[in-house]
Amino acid sequence: MNKIVAMAAKDIHILFRDKLGFFFTIFFPLMMAIFFGAMFAGLSRGPASIPIALVDADRTAGSARFVGRLEAAGGLAIERIPGDQALEQVRRGQTAVLVTLRPGFGAALDNPFVATPEVEMSVDPTQFAAAGMVRGVLLEAAGAELQAFMSDPSRMSVTNEQNRRLIEEFSPPSEARDDLLNVLDQIPRIPVLIDEAGLGSVTTGATGGFGPPLEIEQTQVQAQRRGPTNSYATSFAQAMLWTLIGGSVSFSMSIAIERSRGTLMRLLVAPITARQLLAAKGLACLGATLFTSSALITLGITVFGVTPTSYPLLALALLCGSICFCGIMMVLSVIGRTEQAAAGVGWGIALPFTMLGGGMVPLFLMPEWMQTLGNISPMKWTLIAYEGAIWRGFTLSEMLLPCAVLVAIGVLAFSIGATRLRWDTG
Amino acid sequence: MLVFDHVSKCFGDLRAVDDLSFELEAGEVFGLLGPNGAGKTTAINMAVGLLEPDEGVVRFADEAFDRNPRDAENRRSLGLAPQSIALYEQISGADNLRFFGRLHGLRGSDLEERVAACLDFADLVDVGKKVVSKYSGGMQRRLNLAVAIIHDPELVLLDEPTVGVDPQSRNAIFERVEQLRDEGKQVVYTTHYMEEAQRLCDRVAILDRGRLMALDTVPALITAHGGPGNLVVRTGDGESRHETTDPLGTLAELQARQAVDHFQYLPPDLETVFLNLTGRALRD
């Protein structure tokens, strides 16, 4: 028994000495627990505010009142911006939904007997869950607006008077016209009659007889341009991200491997400079990640029907992603001096950033603070660039931001790594 | 030629090399002999420019030049076989040679000629295309040595080249070192095996705890520091050992007193030199 205990104790001792094993045994599960806990904690308190863009094409008191009601309802983070700009924002994936209050919206809101207020929802096709929530909030706000109207005899009287004038002006005298005017006279009395009939406590709204309080026309933003051809368009973008991560972690280990195998000593004794050695490592990482990510998307295109919206922009995104992860490789290789340490540090850093960057769970499912925090993740910018070229239909100017961020991270990280890299062989 | 001029190197409180001075002579095999921790590898690392001395100077000097070990020109003229086998195991022996040859500026037919010559030198022609991980330990050792000379350097530094190899492979390495000497190369050979130093080295520097204890040819070292030899005799009373500088005279004296059944003379060697210099055995 003592021998068994001794051997078990030895294995446990080695496990805790092995940084990689220790990371995956303790820290990674802990990180997963914190990450998903934080995410679902947000869901249990109700969904995080969904970012929507709102365009008020009606610009009336009624539409303004409706917007105020939406803002007060909560659940939506409303940004009011010009229409074209808002549409581009949805296309870029920065906003889940664009809500447009069409002309005549306010008039219909104030006169539900003759028209239904109309809105248009332009939706990012990857965010249907968010779109469903937005639709619910819109209908709720419209219902509340109609209920307020029906509960206010004075507003109904004013509307009735307007409708009476319209009927009298445009309809010649007839029995039908007289019946219609009589009905209009009775409408302001509806709340009183409900009370007199003892139904005040059982009616919860006055919308029952009027059909849906809001007419919603939903369109997909990408469907009008070029959206994801199929689900592989998004999954291959994520796969390409993972190949960059794997490549950079592997290459970060290569310097440690050269050191432990003794070949670093041979390299340093050869008539080459440390700068040449660094350049070779960077070039190898760049070439390998470019090759693997290109091979993946080529497979996606030829076998799985992925159709990039722009091949030149895809090439640009691939190049910038690889540059970024070459820099990350260099920093990781500085931190871990042994093979195990390099691997442990590499995955230990890569996985949390991948989580934050949307590499595991779509960003819109995360709480708002986590989405904001995701901006520090190179993985997020890589995904934006890849998706922008594959199915979001980015223009060159739209592609510049993620690509600039990626190149900046790459250059900065490579510089830090190169200056801190210790070329000693021991 | 390689010159160490009052060189010292410390790692924290440990003085790994302490005031070491020597000059290599043309065409010699120069031994650095000492136990583990004597400072041999530190000296080699300073010779190839991997470490900077804290005190003193390491340089490559001749009538025509006086260079720092880190000079690129200098690196072309030296080859290092590290103590650990420093090869890429996933590629073939020939490809290892090609890779390091390219780093030293070899191209085209020159490169291929050198690869072939080095495979021949290491007796690996038949397995040159096999990946190194399939090689035996002895084959890897020979390739480790061959990689050091792929660019035909003037000076070859061999850091404990026989560690962990079987006697047959060790002999093969000895032959390669002798071949290098025959080709006129300067060789620095570090070892803690006195037999190797005694067989291969023209001159030997004995190091202990970073300090140079003695430096000379093997016979001169033995003469100066070896002391008397040992005559071991077996008689009817058992075996006895007698220190002597005149073994024949001593044997005659012993035989005059009692019949000697068997005798063996153990002359002084580098082991006794080291023992006399440091008060410790080389293997301690």
XYZ file of C-alpha atoms in Angstrom:
710
model
C 0.000 0.000 0.000
C 2.844 2.353 0.874
C 4.305 1.815 -2.553
C 0.997 2.658 -4.208
C 0.634 5.794 -2.102
C 4.232 6.765 -2.862
C 3.693 6.351 -6.604
C 0.384 8.233 -6.506
C 1.989 11.037 -4.493
C 4.796 11.208 -7.019
C 2.307 11.508 -9.909
C 0.379 14.254 -8.119
C 3.627 16.033 -7.330
C 4.641 15.869 -10.996
C 1.201 17.082 -12.089
C 1.536 20.187 -9.959
C 5.079 20.747 -11.214
C 3.838 20.462 -14.812
C 2.561 23.918 -15.638
C 0.526 22.764 -18.622
C -1.107 19.930 -16.708
C -1.742 22.223 -13.776
C -3.326 24.822 -16.034
C -5.724 22.364 -17.645
C -6.491 20.704 -14.321
C -7.250 23.778 -12.272
C -7.195 27.086 -14.055
C -8.931 26.188 -17.290
C -11.985 24.625 -15.594
C -12.059 27.592 -13.220
C -11.924 29.985 -16.155
C -14.746 28.124 -17.889
C -16.809 28.258 -14.709
C -16.285 32.008 -14.347
C -16.861 32.681 -18.039
C -20.094 30.734 -18.410
C -21.243 31.757 -14.949
C -20.869 35.408 -15.850
C -22.654 34.815 -19.139
C -25.614 32.951 -17.689
C -25.811 35.273 -14.694
C -26.626 37.943 -17.228
C -29.294 35.761 -18.821
C -30.926 34.922 -15.499
C -31.381 38.620 -14.821
C -33.004 38.915 -18.217
C -31.255 39.354 -21.500
C -28.538 41.932 -21.822
C -29.598 45.123 -23.554
C -29.738 44.414 -27.249
C -28.039 47.078 -29.316
C -30.428 48.445 -31.928
C -30.241 51.374 -34.292
C -33.404 53.421 -34.621
C -34.428 55.700 -37.453
C -37.493 57.865 -36.964
C -38.599 58.550 -40.520
C -41.903 59.957 -39.271
C -40.631 62.645 -36.932
C -43.965 63.367 -35.267
C -45.024 63.748 -31.663
C -46.552 60.284 -31.836
C -43.353 58.621 -33.090
C -41.305 60.522 -30.485
C -43.681 59.328 -27.777
C -43.278 55.738 -29.000
C -39.487 56.003 -28.930
C -39.682 57.351 -25.399
C -41.790 54.365 -24.444
C -39.219 51.987 -26.000
C -36.404 53.619 -24.091
C -38.331 53.418 -20.845
C -39.163 49.744 -21.423
C -35.524 48.657 -21.030
C -33.924 45.699 -22.740
C -32.824 47.753 -25.734
C -29.752 49.918 -26.140
C -31.096 52.394 -28.676
C -28.801 54.405 -30.879
C -30.480 57.006 -33.059
C -28.451 57.510 -36.206
C -29.113 58.333 -39.872
C -30.654 55.531 -41.929
C -27.789 54.646 -44.303
C -25.260 54.695 -41.529
C -27.498 52.521 -39.371
C -27.887 49.950 -42.114
C -24.116 49.749 -42.571
C -23.738 49.289 -38.839
C -26.015 46.259 -38.912
C -24.193 44.887 -41.925
C -20.894 45.198 -40.105
C -22.307 43.268 -37.164
C -22.022 46.197 -34.765
C -25.790 46.381 -34.246
C -28.195 43.476 -34.168
C -31.260 45.232 -35.551
C -32.219 48.472 -37.299
C -35.758 49.646 -36.450
C -37.255 52.221 -38.812
C -40.483 54.004 -37.883
C -42.065 54.571 -41.272
C -43.734 57.882 -42.308
C -47.292 58.015 -40.959
C -46.309 56.065 -37.872
C -47.391 58.784 -35.432
C -50.684 59.455 -37.213
C -51.548 55.749 -37.158
C -50.597 55.559 -33.491
C -52.982 58.416 -32.691
C -55.777 57.078 -34.883
C -55.831 53.278 -34.556
C -59.330 53.090 -36.098
C -58.128 53.859 -39.581
C -54.512 52.632 -39.749
C -51.879 50.421 -38.062
C -48.478 51.954 -37.301
C -45.762 50.378 -39.404
C -42.104 49.675 -38.606
C -39.388 47.998 -40.581
C -36.863 45.737 -38.876
C -33.585 45.182 -40.714
C -31.905 42.239 -39.049
C -28.401 40.764 -38.991
C -29.149 37.169 -40.062
C -26.844 35.753 -37.418
C -28.864 37.461 -34.708
C -32.384 36.118 -35.108
C -32.665 35.418 -31.400
C -31.954 39.066 -30.660
C -34.413 40.112 -33.393
C -37.164 38.081 -31.748
C -36.572 39.902 -28.482
C -36.685 43.273 -30.218
C -39.979 42.356 -31.912
C -41.448 41.508 -28.521
C -40.388 44.848 -27.033
C -41.842 46.747 -30.027
C -45.198 44.960 -29.797
C -45.337 45.505 -26.076
C -44.684 49.217 -26.480
C -47.300 49.516 -29.256
C -49.842 47.626 -27.157
C -49.206 49.911 -24.216
C -49.617 52.919 -26.504
C -52.973 51.631 -27.786
C -54.107 50.870 -24.269
C -53.242 54.396 -23.208
C -55.213 55.744 -26.153
C -58.257 53.646 -25.388
C -58.131 54.629 -21.752
C -58.180 58.345 -22.534
C -61.670 59.600 -23.642
C -60.389 63.069 -24.420
C -57.787 61.718 -26.921
C -60.443 59.505 -28.448
C -62.811 62.486 -28.730
C -60.212 64.514 -30.578
C -59.509 61.608 -32.929
C -63.240 61.042 -33.391
C -63.761 64.637 -34.315
C -60.987 64.411 -36.935
C -62.485 61.214 -38.367
C -65.999 62.757 -38.396
C -64.726 65.715 -40.405
C -63.005 63.385 -42.875
C -66.168 61.294 -43.333
C -68.365 64.337 -43.751
C -65.950 65.907 -46.207
C -65.297 62.913 -48.439
C -68.469 60.750 -48.140
C -71.806 61.895 -49.643
C -74.878 61.713 -47.338
C -76.186 58.168 -47.058
C -77.599 55.754 -44.513
C -74.216 54.026 -44.221
C -72.485 57.324 -43.576
C -75.005 58.124 -40.803
C -74.459 54.672 -39.199
C -70.694 55.208 -39.307
C -70.997 58.610 -37.658
C -73.251 57.108 -34.953
C -70.590 54.421 -34.262
C -67.963 57.118 -33.986
C -70.123 58.945 -31.433
C -70.224 55.819 -29.288
C -66.450 55.142 -29.333
C -65.470 57.671 -26.643
C -68.050 56.015 -24.396
C -66.377 52.564 -24.666
C -64.323 52.895 -21.427
C -67.458 54.137 -19.581
C -69.583 51.324 -21.000
C -66.926 48.761 -20.021
C -67.002 50.025 -16.474
C -70.824 50.076 -16.410
C -70.899 46.494 -17.650
C -68.652 45.509 -14.757
C -65.813 44.406 -17.083
C -63.247 46.929 -15.878
C -61.430 44.377 -13.788
C -61.324 41.651 -16.431
C -60.202 43.684 -19.420
C -56.485 44.065 -19.384
C -56.175 46.025 -22.536
C -58.247 47.619 -25.188
C -56.509 46.056 -28.107
C -58.567 42.932 -28.483
C -60.796 44.213 -31.194
C -58.167 46.034 -33.188
C -55.789 43.245 -34.277
C -51.995 43.605 -33.924
C -51.112 47.044 -32.604
C -48.098 47.228 -34.899
C -47.276 46.135 -38.418
C -43.674 44.842 -38.506
C -41.930 44.126 -41.747
C -38.717 42.205 -41.147
C -35.897 42.042 -43.676
C -32.425 40.480 -43.564
C -29.724 42.999 -44.217
C -27.424 40.532 -45.911
C -30.251 38.921 -47.872
C -30.567 42.121 -49.830
C -26.823 42.109 -50.478
C -24.766 38.972 -49.955
C -25.185 37.117 -46.721
C -23.646 33.884 -45.504
C -24.145 31.298 -48.205
C -24.540 28.647 -45.553
C -23.619 27.858 -41.990
C -20.082 26.889 -43.073
C -19.386 30.529 -43.904
C -19.382 31.328 -40.201
C -17.919 28.033 -38.966
C -14.965 28.247 -41.355
C -14.173 31.761 -40.137
C -13.961 30.345 -36.623
C -11.898 27.374 -37.822
C -9.433 29.745 -39.470
C -9.152 31.626 -36.196
C -8.370 28.388 -34.384
C -5.666 27.499 -36.865
C -4.007 30.834 -36.155
C -4.185 30.196 -32.429
C -2.793 26.676 -32.764
C -0.049 27.845 -35.091
C 1.079 30.680 -32.885
C 1.160 28.515 -29.759
C 3.110 25.800 -31.603
C 5.642 28.271 -32.936
C 5.980 29.902 -29.532
C 7.146 26.500 -28.314
C 9.660 26.123 -31.113
C 12.211 28.495 -29.563
C 11.937 26.641 -26.257
C 12.340 23.361 -28.151
C 15.421 24.670 -29.954
C 16.814 25.667 -26.595
C 16.144 22.330 -24.898
C 17.382 20.239 -27.863
C 20.585 22.248 -28.155
C 20.000 23.348 -31.740
C 19.632 26.951 -30.585
C 23.295 26.805 -29.597
C 24.242 25.678 -33.090
C 22.147 28.460 -34.610
C 23.759 31.068 -32.388
C 27.230 29.855 -33.266
C 26.458 30.027 -36.983
C 27.389 33.251 -38.820
C 23.894 34.720 -38.564
C 22.534 37.528 -36.414
C 19.856 37.290 -33.744
C 17.777 39.584 -35.948
C 17.999 37.084 -38.796
C 16.977 34.316 -36.435
C 13.964 36.315 -35.293
C 13.006 37.152 -38.846
C 13.198 33.463 -39.747
C 10.933 32.514 -36.856
C 8.470 35.247 -37.789
C 8.535 34.282 -41.445
C 7.970 30.612 -40.621
C 5.033 31.448 -38.379
C 3.584 33.843 -40.949
C 3.980 31.330 -43.755
C 2.561 28.421 -41.783
C -0.483 30.295 -40.481
C -1.137 31.831 -43.893
C -0.905 28.430 -45.513
C -3.150 26.651 -43.024
C -5.810 29.351 -42.906
C -5.757 29.641 -46.713
C -6.013 25.871 -47.054
C -8.991 25.840 -44.715
C -10.934 28.515 -46.553
C -10.036 26.921 -49.896
C -11.574 23.716 -48.599
C -14.595 25.684 -47.423
C -14.981 27.267 -50.848
C -14.435 24.167 -52.965
C -16.184 21.556 -50.844
C -18.585 23.307 -48.503
C -19.951 26.016 -50.768
C -18.585 29.021 -48.902
C -18.607 32.034 -51.235
C -16.493 34.958 -50.045
C -17.891 38.360 -50.912
C -14.422 39.593 -51.840
C -11.351 37.510 -52.559
C -8.891 40.457 -52.394
C -10.306 41.468 -49.007
C -10.162 37.847 -47.875
C -6.480 37.767 -48.816
C -5.981 40.990 -46.871
C -7.784 39.571 -43.832
C -5.742 36.369 -43.973
C -2.496 38.325 -44.166
C -3.405 40.689 -41.326
C -4.618 37.817 -39.122
C -1.349 35.969 -39.671
C 0.728 39.093 -38.963
C -1.152 39.598 -35.713
C -0.637 36.044 -34.542
C 3.046 36.084 -35.497
C 3.463 38.915 -33.025
C 1.495 37.010 -30.415
C 3.748 34.002 -31.028
C 6.808 36.076 -30.263
C 5.387 37.349 -26.955
C 4.329 33.857 -25.915
C 7.787 32.491 -26.684
C 9.321 35.089 -24.379
C 7.133 34.130 -21.460
C 7.665 30.353 -21.587
C 11.299 29.219 -21.532
C 10.698 25.476 -21.498
C 8.488 23.519 -23.881
C 5.924 22.780 -21.203
C 5.925 26.326 -19.894
C 5.584 27.737 -23.395
C 2.641 25.471 -24.159
C 1.005 26.173 -20.807
C 1.436 29.900 -21.100
C 0.370 29.850 -24.746
C -2.902 28.061 -24.217
C -3.435 29.752 -20.883
C -3.441 33.124 -22.600
C -5.038 32.100 -25.888
C -8.107 30.396 -24.478
C -9.478 33.264 -22.352
C -8.918 35.710 -25.195
C -10.655 33.324 -27.571
C -13.616 33.084 -25.218
C -13.793 36.850 -24.940
C -13.358 37.275 -28.673
C -16.350 35.158 -29.638
C -14.324 32.137 -30.687
C -16.396 29.812 -28.532
C -19.733 31.541 -27.920
C -21.265 34.205 -30.201
C -20.635 37.657 -28.870
C -24.291 38.751 -28.748
C -25.044 36.066 -26.170
C -22.553 37.630 -23.777
C -23.368 40.351 -21.245
C -22.648 43.846 -22.454
C -19.582 44.293 -20.238
C -18.120 41.101 -21.636
C -18.744 42.231 -25.201
C -16.970 45.509 -24.437
C -14.114 43.628 -22.824
C -13.911 41.526 -25.983
C -12.477 44.520 -27.828
C -9.127 43.780 -26.223
C -9.112 40.346 -27.821
C -7.234 40.000 -31.121
C -9.468 37.005 -31.779
C -12.513 39.282 -32.004
C -10.859 41.525 -34.582
C -9.696 38.504 -36.544
C -13.218 37.131 -36.680
C -14.586 40.515 -37.746
C -12.037 40.712 -40.566
C -12.622 37.131 -41.728
C -16.420 37.445 -41.596
C -16.239 40.835 -43.255
C -14.532 39.278 -46.273
C -16.395 35.983 -46.286
C -20.016 36.963 -45.832
C -20.565 40.392 -44.333
C -19.674 42.086 -47.596
C -17.305 44.656 -46.099
C -15.943 47.353 -48.316
C -12.226 48.152 -48.274
C -12.818 51.107 -45.962
C -14.819 48.924 -43.583
C -12.064 46.341 -43.598
C -9.410 48.894 -42.700
C -10.295 49.140 -39.002
C -10.047 45.436 -38.078
C -7.024 44.988 -40.325
C -5.276 48.026 -38.843
C -5.983 46.753 -35.330
C -4.602 43.314 -36.221
C -1.436 44.667 -37.807
C -0.911 47.079 -34.906
C -1.256 44.269 -32.362
C 1.069 42.076 -34.420
C 3.795 44.685 -34.810
C 3.592 45.772 -31.172
C 3.633 42.214 -29.845
C 6.489 41.177 -32.143
C 8.534 44.189 -31.053
C 7.946 43.467 -27.376
C 8.767 39.799 -27.866
C 11.866 40.469 -29.947
C 13.306 42.943 -27.465
C 12.611 40.735 -24.475
C 13.670 37.456 -26.043
C 16.705 35.994 -24.316
C 18.898 34.058 -26.662
C 20.843 32.259 -23.953
C 21.025 28.562 -24.499
C 20.851 27.300 -20.962
C 44.278 30.722 -33.278
C 42.237 30.727 -30.112
C 43.612 32.756 -27.198
C 42.288 32.900 -23.632
C 43.913 35.798 -21.821
C 43.215 35.841 -18.037
C 39.576 34.996 -18.584
C 37.077 34.728 -15.711
C 33.358 34.081 -15.700
C 30.963 34.060 -12.734
C 27.392 32.846 -12.378
C 26.158 34.535 -9.235
C 28.513 33.511 -6.464
C 29.984 30.662 -8.499
C 33.267 31.429 -10.229
C 32.910 28.991 -13.132
C 36.152 30.031 -14.860
C 38.885 31.717 -12.883
C 41.795 33.497 -14.590
C 42.155 31.005 -17.417
C 44.931 31.614 -19.945
C 46.105 29.492 -22.861
C 46.883 29.726 -26.553
C 46.166 27.066 -29.122
C 48.988 26.037 -31.402
C 48.591 25.213 -35.044
C 47.386 21.699 -35.883
C 47.097 20.440 -32.325
C 44.401 18.640 -30.408
C 44.063 20.634 -27.214
C 42.410 18.940 -24.260
C 40.436 20.572 -21.487
C 40.409 17.898 -18.798
C 38.483 18.160 -15.584
C 35.583 16.717 -13.620
C 32.002 17.916 -14.046
C 31.725 21.537 -12.966
C 35.384 22.274 -13.700
C 34.415 25.052 -16.157
C 35.096 23.234 -19.431
C 31.719 23.956 -21.076
C 31.763 27.560 -19.842
C 35.169 27.971 -21.483
C 33.838 26.484 -24.733
C 30.802 28.792 -24.651
C 33.096 31.785 -24.266
C 35.284 30.511 -27.108
C 32.325 30.462 -29.501
C 30.915 33.777 -28.284
C 27.831 32.408 -26.528
C 29.061 33.882 -23.244
C 30.996 37.079 -22.599
C 33.868 36.859 -20.099
C 33.466 38.970 -16.966
C 37.212 39.539 -16.936
C 39.937 39.002 -19.495
C 39.673 38.519 -23.240
C 38.902 35.657 -25.581
C 40.103 36.323 -29.096
C 41.106 34.754 -32.325
C 44.475 36.177 -33.161
C 46.959 35.668 -35.923
C 49.519 37.765 -37.705
C 46.718 38.866 -40.021
C 43.792 39.332 -37.658
C 42.652 39.764 -34.071
C 38.961 39.022 -33.796
C 36.266 38.772 -31.173
C 34.586 35.321 -31.091
C 31.271 36.953 -32.025
C 32.564 38.222 -35.362
C 30.695 36.628 -38.243
C 33.975 35.944 -40.020
C 35.182 34.127 -36.960
C 32.069 32.004 -36.755
C 32.743 30.748 -40.263
C 36.124 29.478 -39.156
C 34.959 27.475 -36.149
C 32.714 24.489 -35.675
C 31.065 23.393 -32.451
C 29.802 19.959 -31.469
C 27.826 20.651 -28.273
C 27.805 18.249 -25.378
C 24.148 17.377 -25.920
C 23.166 16.006 -29.304
C 21.989 19.118 -31.118
C 20.184 17.861 -34.203
C 16.731 18.107 -35.743
C 15.423 14.594 -35.139
C 12.469 14.913 -37.497
C 14.587 15.347 -40.611
C 17.270 13.164 -42.151
C 20.959 13.257 -41.338
C 21.716 14.627 -44.796
C 19.099 17.357 -44.392
C 20.575 18.347 -41.033
C 23.940 18.734 -42.735
C 22.363 20.677 -45.631
C 20.543 23.044 -43.262
C 23.596 23.929 -41.216
C 25.704 24.094 -44.368
C 23.345 26.704 -45.816
C 23.603 28.730 -42.601
C 27.344 28.818 -43.202
C 26.848 30.053 -46.740
C 27.313 26.824 -48.679
C 25.220 26.442 -51.839
C 24.726 24.122 -54.809
C 27.409 21.597 -55.673
C 29.743 22.861 -52.926
C 27.059 22.102 -50.376
C 26.317 18.659 -51.785
C 30.022 17.792 -51.850
C 30.405 18.775 -48.224
C 27.244 16.851 -47.224
C 28.611 13.748 -48.923
C 32.030 14.211 -47.331
C 30.551 14.677 -43.867
C 28.285 11.633 -44.209
C 31.367 9.673 -45.214
C 33.342 11.139 -42.306
C 30.604 10.043 -39.906
C 30.214 6.663 -41.637
C 26.552 7.435 -42.266
C 26.432 7.274 -46.061
C 24.004 4.357 -46.058
C 21.577 5.993 -43.629
C 21.953 9.605 -44.711
C 18.372 9.781 -45.919
C 16.874 8.307 -42.758
C 15.387 10.619 -40.160
C 17.730 11.185 -37.236
C 15.256 9.832 -34.688
C 15.850 6.390 -36.228
C 19.622 6.600 -35.599
C 21.350 4.813 -32.728
C 22.996 6.932 -30.032
C 26.423 6.373 -31.560
C 25.232 7.384 -35.029
C 23.685 10.549 -33.621
C 26.958 11.344 -31.853
C 28.899 10.958 -35.090
C 26.404 13.112 -36.964
C 26.624 15.698 -34.167
C 30.346 15.805 -34.852
C 29.900 15.867 -38.629
C 27.542 18.865 -38.456
C 30.303 20.781 -36.667
C 32.617 20.406 -39.666
C 30.092 20.820 -42.505
C 31.638 24.184 -43.409
C 35.210 22.859 -43.146
C 36.265 25.090 -40.216
C 39.832 25.658 -39.104
C 38.989 25.171 -35.436
C 36.673 22.436 -34.146
C 35.405 22.515 -30.569
C 34.188 19.181 -29.242
C 32.446 19.391 -25.894
C 32.458 15.963 -24.222
C 31.802 14.189 -27.537
C 31.766 10.686 -26.067
C 29.268 11.160 -23.255
C 26.826 8.280 -23.159
C 28.210 6.265 -26.048
C 29.247 2.625 -26.117
C 32.974 1.652 -26.387
C 32.698 0.833 -30.093
C 31.167 4.211 -30.938
C 33.711 5.895 -28.703
C 36.515 4.362 -30.705
C 34.815 5.535 -33.899
C 34.778 9.087 -32.533
C 38.443 8.862 -31.547
C 39.269 7.892 -35.110
C 37.312 10.902 -36.407
C 39.188 13.243 -34.082
C 42.502 11.799 -35.198
C 41.372 12.233 -38.793
C 40.662 15.912 -38.083
C 44.152 16.326 -36.661
C 45.617 14.613 -39.717
C 43.749 17.109 -41.882
C 45.491 19.917 -40.018
C 42.522 21.165 -37.993
C 42.897 22.662 -34.564
C 40.704 20.763 -32.132
C 39.638 21.702 -28.632
C 38.472 18.561 -26.891
C 36.819 18.676 -23.486
C 36.486 15.526 -21.448
C 36.494 14.164 -17.969
C 37.926 10.846 -19.165
C 41.683 10.945 -18.693
C 42.109 7.983 -21.113
C 40.657 10.090 -23.914
C 42.845 13.081 -23.157
C 45.884 10.859 -22.879
C 45.190 9.125 -26.210
C 44.062 12.086 -28.296
C 45.482 15.334 -26.986
C 48.813 16.881 -27.869
C 48.511 19.229 -24.929
C 46.146 19.094 -21.983
C 44.906 21.844 -19.703
C 43.782 20.420 -16.376
C 40.905 22.406 -14.884
C 39.445 22.161 -11.427
C 36.716 24.453 -10.053
C 37.310 26.903 -12.862
C 41.067 27.181 -12.313
C 43.869 26.036 -14.588
C 45.929 23.599 -12.535
C 48.482 22.659 -15.189
C 49.002 22.860 -18.936
C 51.471 20.885 -20.997
C 51.914 17.794 -23.132
C 50.764 14.570 -21.519
C 54.307 13.177 -20.954
C 55.460 16.486 -19.498
C 52.469 16.647 -17.162
C 53.084 13.133 -15.970
C 56.746 13.808 -15.475
C 56.105 16.993 -13.591
C 53.064 15.988 -11.524
C 52.565 12.244 -11.902
C 54.895 11.166 -9.135
C 56.149 7.599 -8.907
C 54.466 4.665 -10.581
C 53.093 1.638 -8.743
C 54.526 -1.848 -8.863
C 51.944 -4.430 -7.864
C 53.388 -7.797 -6.937
C 51.844 -11.087 -5.825
C 53.870 -13.424 -3.603
C 53.069 -16.309 -1.315
C 52.064 -13.714 1.315
C 49.528 -12.067 -0.988
C 49.402 -8.924 -3.114
C 51.336 -5.743 -2.303
C 51.737 -2.328 -3.981
C 55.027 -0.390 -4.103
C 55.533 3.198 -5.286
C 58.644 3.461 -7.465
C 60.372 5.522 -10.097
C 62.576 2.524 -10.965
C 60.266 -0.450 -11.416
C 62.949 -2.901 -12.581
C 65.211 -2.086 -9.643
C 62.354 -2.370 -7.190
C 61.264 -5.691 -8.709
C 64.804 -7.069 -8.416
C 64.944 -6.045 -4.754
C 61.613 -7.724 -4.040
C 62.606 -10.909 -5.861
C 65.820 -11.067 -3.853
C 63.760 -11.193 -0.671
C 60.920 -13.494 -1.787
C 59.731 -15.312 -4.893
C 57.369 -13.140 -6.928
C 54.543 -15.080 -8.575
C 53.131 -12.187 -10.561
C 53.803 -8.481 -11.010
C 52.257 -5.475 -12.796
C 53.675 -1.989 -13.206
C 51.169 0.904 -13.171
C 52.915 4.012 -14.509
C 51.671 7.439 -13.438
C 48.928 8.837 -15.658
C 46.704 11.885 -15.889
C 44.509 10.472 -13.139
C 47.456 10.543 -10.743
C 48.440 13.941 -12.106
C 44.975 15.261 -11.254
C 45.037 13.566 -7.858
C 48.398 15.072 -7.051
C 47.345 18.516 -8.226
C 43.962 18.697 -6.522
C 44.022 16.098 -3.785
C 40.904 14.553 -5.357
C 40.277 11.819 -7.889
C 39.130 12.905 -11.351
C 35.872 10.985 -10.908
C 34.875 12.719 -7.633
